mmCIF file of C-alpha atoms in Angstrom:
data_model
loop_
_atom_site.group_PDB
_atom_site.id
_atom_site.type_symbol
_atom_site.label_atom_id
_atom_site.label_comp_id
_atom_site.label_asym_id
_atom_site.label_seq_id
_atom_site.Cartn_x
_atom_site.Cartn_y
_atom_site.Cartn_z
ATOM 1 C CA MET A 1 0.075 -0.194 0.035
ATOM 2 C CA ASN A 2 1.313 3.481 -1.036
ATOM 3 C CA PRO A 3 1.254 5.742 2.152
ATOM 4 C CA TRP A 4 1.573 8.689 -0.162
ATOM 5 C CA PRO A 5 -1.205 8.576 -2.901
ATOM 6 C CA HIS A 6 -0.548 12.121 -4.121
ATOM 7 C CA GLY A 7 3.185 11.600 -4.059
ATOM 8 C CA ASP A 8 6.383 11.301 -1.847
ATOM 9 C CA PRO A 9 6.772 14.418 0.085
ATOM 10 C CA ARG A 10 10.734 14.169 0.440
ATOM 11 C CA ALA A 11 10.843 14.185 -3.286
ATOM 12 C CA VAL A 12 8.884 17.531 -3.340
ATOM 13 C CA VAL A 13 11.204 18.920 -0.627
ATOM 14 C CA GLN A 14 14.558 17.934 -2.726
ATOM 15 C CA ARG A 15 12.895 19.310 -5.842
ATOM 16 C CA VAL A 16 12.455 22.509 -4.074
ATOM 17 C CA LEU A 17 15.699 22.456 -2.413
ATOM 18 C CA ALA A 18 17.366 22.021 -5.823
ATOM 19 C CA ASP A 19 15.660 25.087 -7.286
ATOM 20 C CA GLY A 20 18.055 27.981 -7.764
ATOM 21 C CA ARG A 21 15.808 30.580 -6.797
ATOM 22 C CA PHE A 22 15.899 28.929 -3.390
ATOM 23 C CA GLU A 23 19.384 28.560 -3.096
ATOM 24 C CA ARG A 24 19.889 32.194 -3.895
ATOM 25 C CA ALA A 25 17.157 33.426 -1.264
ATOM 26 C CA ALA A 26 18.880 31.090 1.360
ATOM 27 C CA GLN A 27 22.360 32.780 0.705
ATOM 28 C CA ARG A 28 20.891 36.249 0.887
ATOM 29 C CA SER A 29 19.314 35.696 4.100
ATOM 30 C CA HIS A 30 22.739 34.687 5.574
ATOM 31 C CA GLU A 31 24.338 37.942 4.257
ATOM 32 C CA LYS A 32 24.921 40.580 7.093
ATOM 33 C CA SER A 33 24.158 44.143 6.657
ATOM 34 C CA TRP A 34 26.650 46.796 6.835
ATOM 35 C CA TYR A 35 25.262 47.656 10.324
ATOM 36 C CA GLU A 36 25.781 44.084 11.585
ATOM 37 C CA ILE A 37 29.397 43.942 10.046
ATOM 38 C CA VAL A 38 30.183 47.108 12.088
ATOM 39 C CA ILE A 39 28.566 45.795 15.343
ATOM 40 C CA ASP A 40 30.515 42.583 15.037
ATOM 41 C CA GLU A 41 33.965 44.578 14.192
ATOM 42 C CA LEU A 42 33.122 46.822 17.415
ATOM 43 C CA GLN A 43 32.655 43.454 19.426
ATOM 44 C CA LYS A 44 35.986 41.945 18.283
ATOM 45 C CA LEU A 45 37.450 45.324 19.322
ATOM 46 C CA TRP A 46 35.997 45.275 22.381
ATOM 47 C CA ASN A 47 37.124 41.882 23.348
ATOM 48 C CA LEU A 48 40.752 42.983 22.101
ATOM 49 C CA ILE A 49 40.405 45.882 24.829
ATOM 50 C CA THR A 50 39.047 43.858 27.679
ATOM 51 C CA GLU A 51 40.702 40.313 27.530
ATOM 52 C CA PRO A 52 43.710 41.413 28.514
ATOM 53 C CA LEU A 53 42.294 43.888 31.120
ATOM 54 C CA LYS A 54 40.184 41.142 32.648
ATOM 55 C CA HIS A 55 43.592 39.183 33.866
ATOM 56 C CA ILE A 56 45.201 42.551 35.196
ATOM 57 C CA THR A 57 42.499 44.065 36.914
ATOM 58 C CA GLY A 58 40.401 40.807 38.002
ATOM 59 C CA ASN A 59 37.093 43.094 38.293
ATOM 60 C CA SER A 60 34.816 43.121 35.589
ATOM 61 C CA ARG A 61 33.511 46.602 36.416
ATOM 62 C CA VAL A 62 36.958 48.388 36.776
ATOM 63 C CA THR A 63 37.631 46.225 33.425
ATOM 64 C CA THR A 64 34.396 47.888 31.381
ATOM 65 C CA VAL A 65 35.448 51.294 32.841
ATOM 66 C CA ILE A 66 38.885 51.102 31.550
ATOM 67 C CA GLY A 67 37.722 49.326 28.254
ATOM 68 C CA THR A 68 35.022 51.979 27.399
ATOM 69 C CA VAL A 69 37.878 54.857 28.026
ATOM 70 C CA VAL A 70 40.121 53.255 25.798
ATOM 71 C CA LEU A 71 37.331 52.613 23.015
ATOM 72 C CA ILE A 72 36.377 56.285 23.401
ATOM 73 C CA ALA A 73 40.285 57.057 23.000
ATOM 74 C CA ILE A 74 40.600 55.312 19.934
ATOM 75 C CA VAL A 75 37.271 56.549 18.293
ATOM 76 C CA VAL A 76 38.503 60.270 18.840
ATOM 77 C CA LEU A 77 41.875 59.226 17.294
ATOM 78 C CA VAL A 78 40.525 57.741 14.517
ATOM 79 C CA THR A 79 37.920 60.662 13.980
ATOM 80 C CA VAL A 80 40.526 63.255 14.312
ATOM 81 C CA VAL A 81 43.067 61.326 11.815
ATOM 82 C CA VAL A 82 40.141 60.903 9.076
ATOM 83 C CA ALA A 83 39.348 64.868 9.481
ATOM 84 C CA ARG A 84 42.655 65.738 8.838
ATOM 85 C CA PHE A 85 42.845 63.595 6.098
ATOM 86 C CA ALA A 86 39.832 64.647 4.377
ATOM 87 C CA THR A 87 41.047 68.200 5.175
ATOM 88 C CA ARG A 88 43.995 67.654 3.229
ATOM 89 C CA ILE A 89 42.338 65.867 0.281
ATOM 90 C CA ARG A 90 39.912 68.985 0.041
ATOM 91 C CA TRP A 91 42.476 71.170 -0.157
ATOM 92 C CA ARG A 92 44.177 69.381 -3.026
ATOM 93 C CA ARG A 93 41.034 69.072 -4.840
ATOM 94 C CA ALA A 94 39.908 72.585 -4.026
ATOM 95 C CA ARG A 95 43.001 74.045 -5.136
ATOM 96 C CA GLY A 96 42.482 74.135 -8.848
ATOM 97 C CA ASP A 97 38.993 75.374 -8.234
ATOM 98 C CA ALA A 98 39.948 77.897 -5.802
ATOM 99 C CA LEU A 99 42.521 79.557 -7.979
ATOM 100 C CA PRO A 100 41.141 79.948 -11.537
ATOM 101 C CA ALA A 101 42.584 83.323 -12.067
ATOM 102 C CA ALA A 102 45.972 82.065 -10.546
ATOM 103 C CA SER A 103 46.476 79.259 -13.127
ATOM 104 C CA GLY A 104 49.153 81.169 -14.684
ATOM 105 C CA PHE A 105 51.572 80.205 -12.125
ATOM 106 C CA ASP A 106 54.227 80.368 -14.540
ATOM 107 C CA ALA A 107 53.996 84.174 -14.399
ATOM 108 C CA ASP A 108 56.210 86.054 -12.065
ATOM 109 C CA ALA A 109 55.162 87.700 -8.590
ATOM 110 C CA ARG A 110 54.821 91.366 -10.092
ATOM 111 C CA THR A 111 52.725 90.143 -13.065
ATOM 112 C CA LEU A 112 50.478 88.068 -10.509
ATOM 113 C CA LEU A 113 50.293 90.942 -8.123
ATOM 114 C CA ALA A 114 49.245 93.377 -10.827
ATOM 115 C CA ARG A 115 46.680 91.063 -11.717
ATOM 116 C CA ALA A 116 45.428 90.889 -8.291
ATOM 117 C CA LEU A 117 45.264 94.533 -7.942
ATOM 118 C CA GLU A 118 43.221 95.040 -11.096
ATOM 119 C CA SER A 119 41.048 92.367 -9.923
ATOM 120 C CA ALA A 120 40.339 93.888 -6.784
ATOM 121 C CA SER A 121 39.525 97.441 -8.399
ATOM 122 C CA ALA A 122 37.113 95.564 -10.530
ATOM 123 C CA GLY A 123 35.329 94.116 -7.416
ATOM 124 C CA ARG A 124 36.409 90.488 -8.115
ATOM 125 C CA HIS A 125 37.593 89.867 -4.445
ATOM 126 C CA HIS A 126 37.801 86.234 -4.643
ATOM 127 C CA GLU A 127 39.928 86.218 -7.878
ATOM 128 C CA ALA A 128 41.918 89.059 -6.119
ATOM 129 C CA ALA A 129 42.473 86.874 -3.053
ATOM 130 C CA ALA A 130 43.777 83.851 -5.182
ATOM 131 C CA LEU A 131 46.171 85.985 -7.178
ATOM 132 C CA LEU A 132 47.566 87.745 -4.104
ATOM 133 C CA TRP A 133 48.219 84.179 -2.841
ATOM 134 C CA ALA A 134 49.797 82.955 -5.837
ATOM 135 C CA SER A 135 52.007 86.103 -6.249
ATOM 136 C CA ALA A 136 53.422 85.903 -2.415
ATOM 137 C CA LEU A 137 54.385 81.955 -3.416
ATOM 138 C CA ARG A 138 56.118 83.079 -6.507
ATOM 139 C CA ALA A 139 57.776 86.050 -4.455
ATOM 140 C CA LEU A 140 59.142 83.552 -1.977
ATOM 141 C CA ASP A 141 60.724 81.392 -4.515
ATOM 142 C CA GLU A 142 62.331 84.339 -6.747
ATOM 143 C CA ALA A 143 63.970 85.529 -3.534
ATOM 144 C CA GLY A 144 65.122 81.964 -2.725
ATOM 145 C CA ARG A 145 63.390 81.593 0.611
ATOM 146 C CA VAL A 146 61.112 78.664 -0.179
ATOM 147 C CA ARG A 147 61.217 76.539 -3.340
ATOM 148 C CA PHE A 148 57.900 76.946 -5.108
ATOM 149 C CA ASP A 149 55.914 73.978 -5.425
ATOM 150 C CA ALA A 150 51.819 74.237 -6.129
ATOM 151 C CA ALA A 151 51.119 70.671 -4.149
ATOM 152 C CA ARG A 152 51.710 72.360 -1.063
ATOM 153 C CA THR A 153 48.856 72.987 1.503
ATOM 154 C CA PRO A 154 49.019 76.465 3.450
ATOM 155 C CA GLY A 155 49.914 74.600 6.380
ATOM 156 C CA GLU A 156 52.966 73.187 4.848
ATOM 157 C CA TRP A 157 53.829 76.831 3.304
ATOM 158 C CA ARG A 158 53.662 78.276 7.074
ATOM 159 C CA ARG A 159 55.986 75.844 8.294
ATOM 160 C CA MET A 160 58.310 76.094 5.461
ATOM 161 C CA VAL A 161 58.337 79.997 5.966
ATOM 162 C CA ARG A 162 58.226 80.642 9.661
ATOM 163 C CA ASP A 163 57.058 83.949 9.456
ATOM 164 C CA ALA A 164 54.270 85.669 11.870
ATOM 165 C CA SER A 165 53.258 87.772 9.049
ATOM 166 C CA PHE A 166 52.970 85.109 6.353
ATOM 167 C CA ASP A 167 50.782 82.998 9.064
ATOM 168 C CA ALA A 168 48.361 86.094 8.986
ATOM 169 C CA PHE A 169 48.393 86.198 5.406
ATOM 170 C CA ALA A 170 47.824 82.307 4.987
ATOM 171 C CA ARG A 171 45.190 82.282 7.230
ATOM 172 C CA ASP A 172 43.190 85.174 5.156
ATOM 173 C CA ALA A 173 43.989 83.283 2.295
ATOM 174 C CA VAL A 174 42.426 79.883 3.640
ATOM 175 C CA ASP A 175 39.420 81.968 4.655
ATOM 176 C CA ALA A 176 39.219 83.614 1.421
ATOM 177 C CA LEU A 177 39.414 80.628 -0.876
ATOM 178 C CA PHE A 178 37.927 77.878 1.172
ATOM 179 C CA GLY A 179 35.834 79.472 3.932
ATOM 180 C CA ASP A 180 32.062 79.554 4.081
ATOM 181 C CA ARG A 181 31.643 83.290 3.900
ATOM 182 C CA GLY A 182 31.734 85.540 0.809
ATOM 183 C CA VAL A 183 35.423 87.500 0.032
ATOM 184 C CA ASP A 184 34.823 91.139 0.493
ATOM 185 C CA ALA A 185 37.099 94.346 0.200
ATOM 186 C CA ALA A 186 38.310 94.383 3.653
ATOM 187 C CA LEU A 187 39.596 90.898 3.552
ATOM 188 C CA VAL A 188 41.255 91.342 0.406
ATOM 189 C CA ALA A 189 42.809 94.854 1.856
ATOM 190 C CA ARG A 190 44.007 92.954 4.704
ATOM 191 C CA MET A 191 45.843 90.248 2.587
ATOM 192 C CA ARG A 192 47.221 93.082 0.945
ATOM 193 C CA GLU A 193 48.874 94.912 3.899
ATOM 194 C CA ALA A 194 50.345 91.294 4.834
ATOM 195 C CA TYR A 195 51.564 90.759 1.573
ATOM 196 C CA ASP A 196 53.590 93.834 1.793
ATOM 197 C CA ARG A 197 55.184 92.565 5.062
ATOM 198 C CA VAL A 198 55.580 89.380 3.989
ATOM 199 C CA ILE A 199 57.555 90.231 0.615
ATOM 200 C CA ALA A 200 59.358 93.429 2.045
ATOM 201 C CA PRO A 201 62.047 91.203 3.505
ATOM 202 C CA ALA A 202 62.571 89.371 0.346
#
């Protein structure tokens, strides 16, 4: 006597499991989301921090406190490193857009300064600031103080020039070229005054 008049259910299960759609669905069900991956990695980091502490302190509460402090310190350090790296990348990417009028870096400092003054007179303050910055860098190179390199960030220039007047000039250049607020005549005038103090020693 056949106990399964409508067919062996085991054969039906085998056919279902052999179906490719079922296999893909099963695989997707085991895949972790990015959130689960992050949680897993944080758990691994937590275990890596606390396991040695358990043997040292012998107290789970003290281990938890110390582990939390260490974990926060690691997160802060990583955040600072990422922020500094992102800022550096932003500088290098933005330089080409921020210095459209100063693209003629092959021009000498006097020519770039003349262009800056012309742009300032015409009310093109952003362009004037870019040209003043380019002119100052060229002037430093021409005077033999610092070799010109367009790839340097303002921070790198400040460390190489080591001059308080140039520090002020560079800060204004950063505000003018990469700040959120617009460039006005006052800022350009301040850059122009600082420019004279920077270039005069040359």
